[in-house]
Short mmCIF file of N, CA and C (backbone and C1' of nucleotides) in Angstrom, two decimals:
data_model
loop_
_atom_site.label_atom_id
_atom_site.label_comp_id
_atom_site.label_asym_id
_atom_site.label_seq_id
_atom_site.Cartn_x
_atom_site.Cartn_y
_atom_site.Cartn_z
N MET A 1 25.36 28.78 -20.61
CA MET A 1 25.21 28.56 -22.57
C MET A 1 23.95 28.33 -22.85
N LYS A 2 22.70 28.74 -21.54
CA LYS A 2 21.23 28.42 -22.15
C LYS A 2 20.72 30.27 -22.24
N GLU A 3 21.62 31.26 -22.05
CA GLU A 3 21.51 32.28 -21.79
C GLU A 3 21.56 32.69 -22.89
N LYS A 4 22.91 32.52 -23.30
CA LYS A 4 23.40 33.31 -24.62
C LYS A 4 22.14 32.79 -25.96
N GLU A 5 21.28 31.86 -25.36
CA GLU A 5 20.59 30.88 -26.90
C GLU A 5 19.10 31.97 -27.06
N LEU A 6 18.89 31.95 -25.20
CA LEU A 6 17.59 33.34 -25.24
C LEU A 6 17.61 34.39 -25.83
N ARG A 7 18.85 34.74 -25.24
CA ARG A 7 19.23 36.48 -25.85
C ARG A 7 19.59 35.74 -27.35
N ARG A 8 20.02 35.33 -27.95
CA ARG A 8 19.56 35.44 -29.46
C ARG A 8 18.22 35.10 -30.44
N SER A 9 17.60 34.39 -29.63
CA SER A 9 16.12 34.45 -29.84
C SER A 9 14.79 35.25 -29.72
N LEU A 10 15.79 36.87 -28.98
CA LEU A 10 15.06 37.67 -29.08
C LEU A 10 14.81 38.18 -30.19
N ALA A 11 13.69 38.54 -30.37
CA ALA A 11 12.89 38.93 -31.56
C ALA A 11 13.03 40.76 -31.61
N VAL A 12 13.88 40.86 -31.58
CA VAL A 12 14.19 42.41 -31.61
C VAL A 12 14.69 43.48 -33.15
N LEU A 13 14.90 43.30 -34.02
CA LEU A 13 15.18 44.13 -35.01
C LEU A 13 14.18 43.97 -35.99
N PRO A 14 13.68 45.73 -36.70
CA PRO A 14 12.70 45.40 -37.58
C PRO A 14 13.35 45.39 -38.40
N ILE A 15 12.43 45.19 -39.80
CA ILE A 15 13.28 44.43 -41.32
C ILE A 15 14.24 45.72 -41.56
N GLY A 16 13.70 47.02 -41.13
CA GLY A 16 15.34 47.51 -41.87
C GLY A 16 16.94 47.65 -41.39
N THR A 17 16.20 46.94 -40.14
CA THR A 17 17.72 46.97 -39.37
C THR A 17 18.49 45.62 -40.60
N VAL A 18 17.49 44.36 -40.57
CA VAL A 18 17.60 43.00 -41.00
C VAL A 18 18.39 43.22 -42.18
N MET A 19 18.12 44.32 -43.33
CA MET A 19 17.93 44.63 -44.22
C MET A 19 19.58 44.95 -44.67
N LYS A 20 19.66 45.83 -43.93
CA LYS A 20 21.49 46.65 -43.81
C LYS A 20 22.30 44.87 -43.73
N LEU A 21 21.76 44.77 -41.95
CA LEU A 21 22.79 43.40 -41.60
C LEU A 21 22.52 42.38 -42.73
N THR A 22 22.24 42.23 -43.26
CA THR A 22 22.07 40.88 -44.63
C THR A 22 21.79 41.32 -46.01
N SER A 23 21.85 42.68 -46.52
CA SER A 23 22.10 43.46 -47.41
C SER A 23 21.35 42.80 -48.17
N LEU A 24 20.17 42.42 -47.83
CA LEU A 24 18.98 41.49 -48.77
C LEU A 24 17.79 42.81 -48.50
N SER A 25 17.03 42.48 -50.23
CA SER A 25 15.98 43.62 -50.00
C SER A 25 14.66 42.65 -49.14
N ALA A 26 14.08 43.79 -48.57
CA ALA A 26 12.80 43.76 -47.61
C ALA A 26 11.88 42.41 -48.59
N ARG A 27 11.85 42.89 -49.89
CA ARG A 27 11.32 41.46 -50.17
C ARG A 27 11.36 40.43 -50.23
N GLN A 28 12.71 39.90 -50.60
CA GLN A 28 13.61 38.78 -50.49
C GLN A 28 13.21 38.31 -49.03
N ILE A 29 13.32 39.57 -47.90
CA ILE A 29 12.83 38.49 -46.99
C ILE A 29 11.46 38.19 -45.88
N ARG A 30 11.11 38.83 -46.78
CA ARG A 30 9.08 38.45 -46.73
C ARG A 30 9.48 37.57 -47.37
N TYR A 31 10.00 37.34 -48.66
CA TYR A 31 9.52 36.38 -49.59
C TYR A 31 10.31 34.46 -48.41
N TYR A 32 11.23 34.78 -47.72
CA TYR A 32 11.72 33.32 -47.32
C TYR A 32 10.75 33.38 -46.75
N GLU A 33 10.29 34.22 -45.35
CA GLU A 33 9.34 33.93 -45.07
C GLU A 33 8.61 33.06 -44.84
N GLU A 34 7.86 33.35 -46.57
CA GLU A 34 6.63 32.83 -47.24
C GLU A 34 6.91 31.56 -47.35
N GLN A 35 8.54 31.48 -47.79
CA GLN A 35 8.95 30.04 -47.43
C GLN A 35 9.00 29.15 -46.17
N GLY A 36 9.19 29.68 -45.20
CA GLY A 36 9.05 28.98 -44.01
C GLY A 36 9.96 29.31 -43.34
N LEU A 37 11.52 29.52 -44.12
CA LEU A 37 13.13 29.83 -43.70
C LEU A 37 12.83 30.34 -42.37
N VAL A 38 12.61 31.43 -41.97
CA VAL A 38 12.84 32.24 -41.51
C VAL A 38 11.38 32.52 -40.49
N ILE A 39 10.75 32.81 -39.41
CA ILE A 39 9.63 33.14 -38.96
C ILE A 39 9.88 34.22 -37.61
N PRO A 40 9.59 35.44 -38.09
CA PRO A 40 9.99 36.44 -36.97
C PRO A 40 8.50 36.71 -36.23
N GLU A 41 8.80 37.55 -35.20
CA GLU A 41 8.10 37.26 -34.37
C GLU A 41 7.05 38.44 -35.36
N ARG A 42 5.92 39.24 -34.67
CA ARG A 42 5.05 40.74 -34.85
C ARG A 42 4.93 41.17 -33.85
N ASN A 43 5.40 42.34 -33.96
CA ASN A 43 5.21 43.07 -32.45
C ASN A 43 3.12 43.35 -32.64
N GLU A 44 3.05 44.96 -31.92
CA GLU A 44 1.80 45.09 -32.08
C GLU A 44 1.20 45.66 -33.24
N GLY A 45 2.12 46.31 -34.03
CA GLY A 45 1.91 47.36 -35.72
C GLY A 45 1.71 46.35 -36.53
N ASN A 46 2.29 44.66 -36.29
CA ASN A 46 2.39 43.63 -37.37
C ASN A 46 3.45 43.97 -38.02
N ARG A 47 4.06 44.45 -37.31
CA ARG A 47 5.45 44.41 -38.15
C ARG A 47 6.06 43.17 -37.87
N ARG A 48 7.21 42.79 -38.21
CA ARG A 48 8.30 41.72 -38.67
C ARG A 48 9.38 41.81 -37.56
N MET A 49 9.31 41.30 -36.91
CA MET A 49 10.46 41.70 -35.25
C MET A 49 11.40 40.34 -35.88
N TYR A 50 12.67 40.96 -35.87
CA TYR A 50 14.06 39.21 -36.37
C TYR A 50 14.72 39.14 -34.81
N SER A 51 15.39 38.47 -35.01
CA SER A 51 15.61 37.91 -33.37
C SER A 51 17.46 37.38 -34.59
N LEU A 52 18.63 37.72 -33.23
CA LEU A 52 19.93 37.11 -34.35
C LEU A 52 20.03 36.23 -35.06
N ASN A 53 19.36 34.92 -34.51
CA ASN A 53 18.96 33.89 -35.12
C ASN A 53 18.73 34.02 -36.12
N ASP A 54 17.74 34.58 -36.30
CA ASP A 54 17.30 34.64 -38.28
C ASP A 54 18.63 35.53 -39.10
N ILE A 55 18.93 36.34 -38.51
CA ILE A 55 19.72 36.86 -39.03
C ILE A 55 20.47 36.19 -39.37
N ASP A 56 21.34 34.89 -38.37
CA ASP A 56 22.46 34.18 -38.80
C ASP A 56 21.58 33.21 -40.62
N THR A 57 20.57 32.80 -39.99
CA THR A 57 19.93 31.95 -41.26
C THR A 57 19.51 32.38 -42.27
N LEU A 58 19.55 33.96 -42.35
CA LEU A 58 19.11 34.76 -43.36
C LEU A 58 20.57 34.38 -44.24
N LEU A 59 21.57 34.95 -43.19
CA LEU A 59 23.13 35.31 -44.47
C LEU A 59 23.30 33.88 -45.00
N GLU A 60 22.87 32.31 -43.73
CA GLU A 60 23.14 30.97 -44.51
C GLU A 60 22.60 31.07 -45.54
N ILE A 61 21.51 31.48 -45.94
CA ILE A 61 20.78 31.33 -47.18
C ILE A 61 21.32 32.25 -47.66
N LYS A 62 21.40 33.54 -47.85
CA LYS A 62 22.22 33.92 -48.94
C LYS A 62 23.53 33.20 -49.02
N ASP A 63 24.24 32.40 -48.39
CA ASP A 63 25.62 31.72 -49.01
C ASP A 63 25.16 30.41 -49.85
N TYR A 64 23.76 29.61 -49.55
CA TYR A 64 23.65 28.48 -50.16
C TYR A 64 22.79 29.41 -51.61
N LEU A 65 22.76 30.49 -52.08
CA LEU A 65 22.29 30.82 -52.99
C LEU A 65 23.22 31.53 -53.49
N THR A 66 24.51 31.50 -53.02
CA THR A 66 26.11 32.21 -53.78
C THR A 66 26.54 30.69 -54.72
N GLU A 67 26.49 29.60 -53.91
CA GLU A 67 26.19 28.38 -54.20
C GLU A 67 25.94 27.93 -55.05
N GLY A 68 24.77 28.79 -55.48
CA GLY A 68 24.00 27.95 -56.82
C GLY A 68 22.79 27.19 -56.09
N ILE A 69 22.81 26.94 -55.03
CA ILE A 69 21.16 26.62 -54.75
C ILE A 69 19.85 27.38 -54.71
N ASN A 70 19.03 26.73 -55.58
CA ASN A 70 17.96 26.89 -55.51
C ASN A 70 16.49 27.14 -53.89
N MET A 71 16.01 27.48 -54.21
CA MET A 71 14.65 27.88 -52.55
C MET A 71 14.66 26.51 -52.89
N ALA A 72 14.35 25.84 -53.53
CA ALA A 72 13.48 24.58 -53.36
C ALA A 72 14.98 23.38 -52.42
N GLY A 73 16.22 23.76 -53.47
CA GLY A 73 17.02 23.39 -52.48
C GLY A 73 17.65 23.38 -51.15
N ILE A 74 17.53 24.38 -50.65
CA ILE A 74 17.28 25.46 -49.79
C ILE A 74 16.28 24.53 -48.47
N LYS A 75 15.25 24.57 -48.98
CA LYS A 75 13.83 24.51 -48.09
C LYS A 75 14.03 22.90 -47.53
N HIS A 76 14.85 22.28 -48.48
CA HIS A 76 15.01 20.61 -48.09
C HIS A 76 15.91 20.80 -47.05
N ILE A 77 17.09 21.50 -47.49
CA ILE A 77 18.05 21.45 -45.88
C ILE A 77 17.07 21.94 -44.67
N TYR A 78 16.85 23.02 -45.08
CA TYR A 78 16.24 23.19 -43.20
C TYR A 78 15.12 22.10 -42.72
N GLU A 79 14.69 21.75 -44.29
CA GLU A 79 13.14 21.10 -43.58
C GLU A 79 14.12 19.65 -42.82
N GLU A 80 15.48 19.51 -43.42
CA GLU A 80 15.89 17.84 -42.51
C GLU A 80 16.76 18.04 -41.43
N LYS A 81 17.42 19.46 -41.80
CA LYS A 81 17.95 19.73 -40.07
C LYS A 81 16.38 19.72 -39.26
N ALA A 82 15.30 20.51 -39.43
CA ALA A 82 14.17 20.43 -38.39
C ALA A 82 14.22 19.35 -37.91
N LYS A 83 13.82 18.57 -39.22
CA LYS A 83 13.49 16.85 -38.98
C LYS A 83 14.49 16.36 -37.67
N GLU A 84 15.91 16.27 -38.13
CA GLU A 84 16.99 15.81 -37.32
C GLU A 84 16.14 16.45 -35.61
N GLU A 85 16.30 17.32 -35.26
CA GLU A 85 16.64 17.99 -34.26
C GLU A 85 15.13 17.17 -33.39
N ALA A 86 13.73 17.26 -34.24
CA ALA A 86 12.79 16.81 -33.94
C ALA A 86 12.94 15.12 -33.77
N GLU A 87 13.58 14.46 -33.73
CA GLU A 87 13.70 13.02 -33.98
C GLU A 87 14.99 12.99 -32.46
N LYS A 88 15.92 14.03 -32.17
CA LYS A 88 16.74 14.04 -31.17
C LYS A 88 15.53 14.24 -30.58
N LYS A 89 14.81 14.97 -30.22
CA LYS A 89 14.35 15.81 -28.64
C LYS A 89 13.23 14.36 -28.30
N ALA A 90 12.49 13.86 -29.68
CA ALA A 90 11.66 12.67 -28.94
C ALA A 90 12.68 11.29 -28.46
N ARG A 91 14.08 11.38 -28.71
CA ARG A 91 14.75 10.24 -28.10
C ARG A 91 14.86 10.76 -26.88
N MET A 92 15.05 12.19 -26.48
CA MET A 92 15.33 12.84 -25.18
C MET A 92 14.49 12.27 -23.93
N GLU A 93 13.04 12.46 -24.70
CA GLU A 93 12.26 12.86 -23.79
C GLU A 93 11.87 11.51 -23.58
N GLN A 94 11.82 10.15 -24.60
CA GLN A 94 11.39 9.30 -25.25
C GLN A 94 11.99 8.43 -23.28
N PRO A 95 10.77 7.94 -22.83
CA PRO A 95 11.24 7.10 -22.07
C PRO A 95 12.17 6.26 -21.98
N LEU A 96 13.01 5.34 -21.48
CA LEU A 96 13.64 3.42 -21.54
C LEU A 96 12.21 2.98 -21.34
N THR A 97 12.92 2.13 -22.71
CA THR A 97 11.82 0.54 -22.84
C THR A 97 12.20 -0.15 -22.12
N ASP A 98 11.44 -0.97 -21.22
CA ASP A 98 11.19 -2.22 -21.22
C ASP A 98 12.98 -3.41 -21.36
N ALA A 99 12.85 -3.14 -22.66
CA ALA A 99 13.75 -3.66 -23.49
C ALA A 99 15.16 -3.07 -23.28
N ASP A 100 15.55 -1.52 -23.26
CA ASP A 100 16.58 -0.93 -23.08
C ASP A 100 16.57 -1.36 -20.93
N VAL A 101 16.22 -1.49 -20.23
CA VAL A 101 16.03 -1.68 -18.98
C VAL A 101 16.11 -2.71 -18.90
N ARG A 102 16.73 -3.36 -19.33
CA ARG A 102 16.73 -5.63 -19.03
C ARG A 102 18.19 -5.35 -19.95
N ARG A 103 18.39 -4.58 -20.63
CA ARG A 103 19.74 -4.96 -21.75
C ARG A 103 20.51 -3.84 -20.65
N ILE A 104 20.61 -2.98 -20.25
CA ILE A 104 20.99 -2.29 -19.36
C ILE A 104 21.38 -3.29 -18.01
N LEU A 105 20.23 -3.35 -17.36
CA LEU A 105 20.86 -4.58 -16.34
C LEU A 105 21.85 -5.42 -16.46
N ARG A 106 20.98 -6.13 -18.06
CA ARG A 106 22.28 -7.36 -17.75
C ARG A 106 23.76 -7.14 -18.08
N ASP A 107 24.36 -6.33 -18.83
CA ASP A 107 25.68 -5.40 -18.83
C ASP A 107 25.79 -5.29 -17.57
N GLU A 108 24.98 -4.81 -17.19
CA GLU A 108 25.07 -4.43 -15.37
C GLU A 108 26.05 -5.88 -14.35
N PHE A 109 25.25 -6.27 -14.48
CA PHE A 109 25.19 -8.01 -14.18
C PHE A 109 26.71 -8.46 -14.81
N LEU A 110 26.55 -8.49 -15.55
CA LEU A 110 27.76 -8.99 -16.69
C LEU A 110 29.45 -8.69 -16.06
N SER A 111 28.90 -7.01 -15.84
CA SER A 111 30.13 -6.74 -15.61
C SER A 111 30.81 -6.72 -14.07
N VAL A 112 29.05 -6.97 -13.05
CA VAL A 112 29.94 -6.65 -11.67
C VAL A 112 30.16 -7.93 -11.53
N GLY A 113 30.12 -8.68 -12.43
CA GLY A 113 30.12 -10.43 -11.77
C GLY A 113 31.52 -11.00 -12.38
N GLY A 114 32.42 -10.02 -13.22
CA GLY A 114 33.18 -10.37 -13.88
C GLY A 114 33.22 -11.25 -15.12
N LEU A 115 32.29 -11.64 -15.64
CA LEU A 115 31.66 -12.32 -16.47
C LEU A 115 32.03 -11.52 -17.95
N LYS A 116 32.19 -11.74 -18.81
CA LYS A 116 31.93 -11.81 -20.32
C LYS A 116 31.00 -11.94 -21.32
N LYS A 117 29.99 -11.07 -21.62
CA LYS A 117 29.07 -10.94 -22.76
C LYS A 117 28.83 -12.07 -23.60
N GLU A 118 30.35 -12.55 -23.59
CA GLU A 118 29.74 -13.68 -24.61
C GLU A 118 29.13 -14.87 -23.69
N ASP A 119 29.26 -15.01 -22.39
CA ASP A 119 29.05 -15.88 -21.30
C ASP A 119 27.45 -15.59 -21.62
N GLN A 120 26.50 -16.68 -21.17
CA GLN A 120 25.05 -16.82 -21.20
C GLN A 120 24.84 -16.73 -20.09
N PHE A 121 23.82 -15.68 -19.43
CA PHE A 121 23.42 -15.59 -18.24
C PHE A 121 21.89 -15.90 -18.78
N THR A 122 21.74 -17.12 -17.84
CA THR A 122 19.58 -17.24 -18.23
C THR A 122 19.13 -17.52 -16.90
N PHE A 123 17.68 -17.09 -16.67
CA PHE A 123 16.84 -17.11 -15.40
C PHE A 123 15.97 -18.16 -15.72
N ARG A 124 15.37 -18.63 -15.06
CA ARG A 124 14.28 -19.06 -15.47
C ARG A 124 13.66 -19.65 -17.13
N ASN A 125 15.41 -19.97 -17.73
CA ASN A 125 15.72 -20.61 -18.92
C ASN A 125 15.42 -19.82 -19.67
N ARG A 126 15.40 -17.86 -19.26
CA ARG A 126 15.35 -16.92 -20.11
C ARG A 126 16.70 -15.93 -20.20
N THR A 127 17.06 -15.77 -21.73
CA THR A 127 18.46 -15.08 -21.56
C THR A 127 17.94 -13.72 -21.00
N LEU A 128 19.32 -13.14 -20.13
CA LEU A 128 18.62 -12.12 -19.28
C LEU A 128 18.99 -10.69 -20.37
P DT B 1 11.34 62.36 -43.78
"O5'" DT B 1 12.07 61.04 -42.90
"C5'" DT B 1 10.57 60.67 -42.16
"C4'" DT B 1 10.67 59.29 -41.41
"C3'" DT B 1 11.55 58.17 -42.67
"O3'" DT B 1 12.30 57.46 -41.83
"C1'" DT B 1 9.14 57.47 -41.37
P DT B 2 12.80 55.81 -42.48
"O5'" DT B 2 12.26 54.86 -41.86
"C5'" DT B 2 12.18 54.34 -40.61
"C4'" DT B 2 10.96 53.27 -40.77
"C3'" DT B 2 11.29 52.35 -41.52
"O3'" DT B 2 11.21 51.16 -40.87
"C1'" DT B 2 8.83 53.10 -41.44
P DT B 3 11.79 49.76 -42.01
"O5'" DT B 3 10.78 48.92 -41.51
"C5'" DT B 3 9.16 49.09 -40.32
"C4'" DT B 3 8.15 48.19 -40.96
"C3'" DT B 3 8.09 47.32 -42.09
"O3'" DT B 3 7.20 46.48 -41.39
"C1'" DT B 3 6.53 48.67 -43.02
P DC B 4 7.46 44.58 -42.45
"O5'" DC B 4 5.50 45.11 -43.07
"C5'" DC B 4 4.28 45.42 -41.95
"C4'" DC B 4 2.83 45.08 -42.36
"C3'" DC B 4 3.42 44.05 -42.97
"O3'" DC B 4 2.20 43.43 -42.99
"C1'" DC B 4 2.23 45.78 -44.31
P DT B 5 2.03 41.74 -44.23
"O5'" DT B 5 1.27 41.80 -44.60
"C5'" DT B 5 -0.66 42.54 -44.71
"C4'" DT B 5 -0.95 42.66 -45.57
"C3'" DT B 5 -0.67 41.64 -47.13
"O3'" DT B 5 -2.42 41.53 -47.80
"C1'" DT B 5 -0.17 43.63 -47.87
P DC B 6 -2.48 40.37 -47.96
"O5'" DC B 6 -3.00 41.31 -49.97
"C5'" DC B 6 -3.64 42.38 -49.93
"C4'" DC B 6 -3.65 43.09 -50.67
"C3'" DC B 6 -3.68 41.73 -52.35
"O3'" DC B 6 -4.46 42.07 -53.32
"C1'" DC B 6 -1.69 43.21 -52.79
P DA B 7 -4.78 40.76 -54.51
"O5'" DA B 7 -4.00 41.99 -55.68
"C5'" DA B 7 -4.24 43.55 -55.92
"C4'" DA B 7 -3.19 43.71 -57.03
"C3'" DA B 7 -3.41 43.15 -58.50
"O3'" DA B 7 -3.43 43.40 -59.46
"C1'" DA B 7 -1.11 43.15 -57.39
P DC B 8 -3.46 43.04 -60.51
"O5'" DC B 8 -2.43 43.61 -61.85
"C5'" DC B 8 -2.11 44.73 -61.84
"C4'" DC B 8 -0.89 45.02 -61.79
"C3'" DC B 8 -0.13 44.02 -63.50
"O3'" DC B 8 0.56 44.93 -64.38
"C1'" DC B 8 1.17 43.26 -61.84
P DA B 9 -0.60 45.08 -66.38
"O5'" DA B 9 0.27 46.83 -66.62
"C5'" DA B 9 0.90 47.18 -65.69
"C4'" DA B 9 1.68 48.58 -65.92
"C3'" DA B 9 0.52 49.72 -66.61
"O3'" DA B 9 0.90 50.70 -67.21
"C1'" DA B 9 2.07 48.54 -68.65
P DT C 1 15.57 36.18 -53.88
"O5'" DT C 1 15.27 37.21 -55.04
"C5'" DT C 1 14.81 36.93 -55.94
"C4'" DT C 1 14.66 38.72 -57.43
"C3'" DT C 1 13.94 39.40 -56.07
"O3'" DT C 1 14.83 40.71 -56.81
"C1'" DT C 1 13.02 39.65 -57.50
P DG C 2 15.10 41.94 -55.77
"O5'" DG C 2 13.77 43.26 -56.56
"C5'" DG C 2 14.43 43.39 -57.96
"C4'" DG C 2 13.28 44.26 -58.59
"C3'" DG C 2 12.82 45.44 -58.13
"O3'" DG C 2 13.60 46.55 -58.83
"C1'" DG C 2 11.29 44.10 -58.73
P DT C 3 13.04 48.01 -57.79
"O5'" DT C 3 11.74 48.27 -58.20
"C5'" DT C 3 11.50 48.21 -59.32
"C4'" DT C 3 9.86 48.71 -59.08
"C3'" DT C 3 9.59 49.47 -57.90
"O3'" DT C 3 8.65 51.20 -58.77
"C1'" DT C 3 7.57 47.97 -57.72
P DG C 4 8.88 52.23 -58.19
"O5'" DG C 4 7.09 52.59 -58.14
"C5'" DG C 4 6.22 52.44 -59.09
"C4'" DG C 4 5.24 52.38 -58.53
"C3'" DG C 4 4.81 53.33 -57.72
"O3'" DG C 4 3.03 53.75 -57.74
"C1'" DG C 4 4.24 51.03 -56.76
P DA C 5 2.41 55.07 -57.19
"O5'" DA C 5 1.01 54.63 -56.48
"C5'" DA C 5 0.61 53.73 -57.25
"C4'" DA C 5 -1.06 52.86 -56.65
"C3'" DA C 5 -1.14 54.34 -55.38
"O3'" DA C 5 -2.68 53.91 -55.36
"C1'" DA C 5 0.05 51.99 -54.25
P DG C 6 -3.41 55.11 -54.59
"O5'" DG C 6 -3.69 54.33 -53.13
"C5'" DG C 6 -4.66 53.78 -53.24
"C4'" DG C 6 -4.74 52.89 -51.60
"C3'" DG C 6 -4.72 54.33 -50.54
"O3'" DG C 6 -5.79 53.55 -50.18
"C1'" DG C 6 -2.67 52.95 -50.02
P DA C 7 -6.04 55.17 -48.68
"O5'" DA C 7 -5.40 53.78 -47.41
"C5'" DA C 7 -6.40 52.42 -46.98
"C4'" DA C 7 -5.42 51.56 -45.94
"C3'" DA C 7 -5.74 52.81 -44.73
"O3'" DA C 7 -5.86 51.27 -43.43
"C1'" DA C 7 -2.80 52.18 -45.26
P DA C 8 -6.02 52.61 -42.07
"O5'" DA C 8 -4.78 52.23 -41.47
"C5'" DA C 8 -4.48 50.95 -41.26
"C4'" DA C 8 -3.67 50.52 -40.33
"C3'" DA C 8 -3.37 51.53 -39.11
"O3'" DA C 8 -2.36 51.17 -37.96
"C1'" DA C 8 -1.50 52.25 -40.15
#
DNA sequence: TTTCTCACA
DNA sequence: TGTGAGAA
């Protein structure tokens, strides 16, 4: 399930193809790029090269526009989506804090000992 | 031929 | 957002 994502992210389509696939004008496609909604790569000749993922987001943008959402609204949608993914990544890369480890170990002990969470388990006068 | 950037009777 | 100019 990772191979597919890599291929979908490969920028291989020139703007002309994207125009046909999305029925958007080159002007619009470039404008959406200015707004940070799509970030095509550039080839040797400074030509924009789009990936299948770019096509998808451009089609999404078209839908939002049809639904009456303006550019500002669309930008908000993608900004929040990016923010959520950033937080998710941060959580994945975030090592367990001491507090997390202690909580996990405590639950383990309570489970193995057949004790209930409601029972207090103390060690050296500290709740574990 | 296609795409790029820039600018606006 | 469209359109045209001049360059690559």
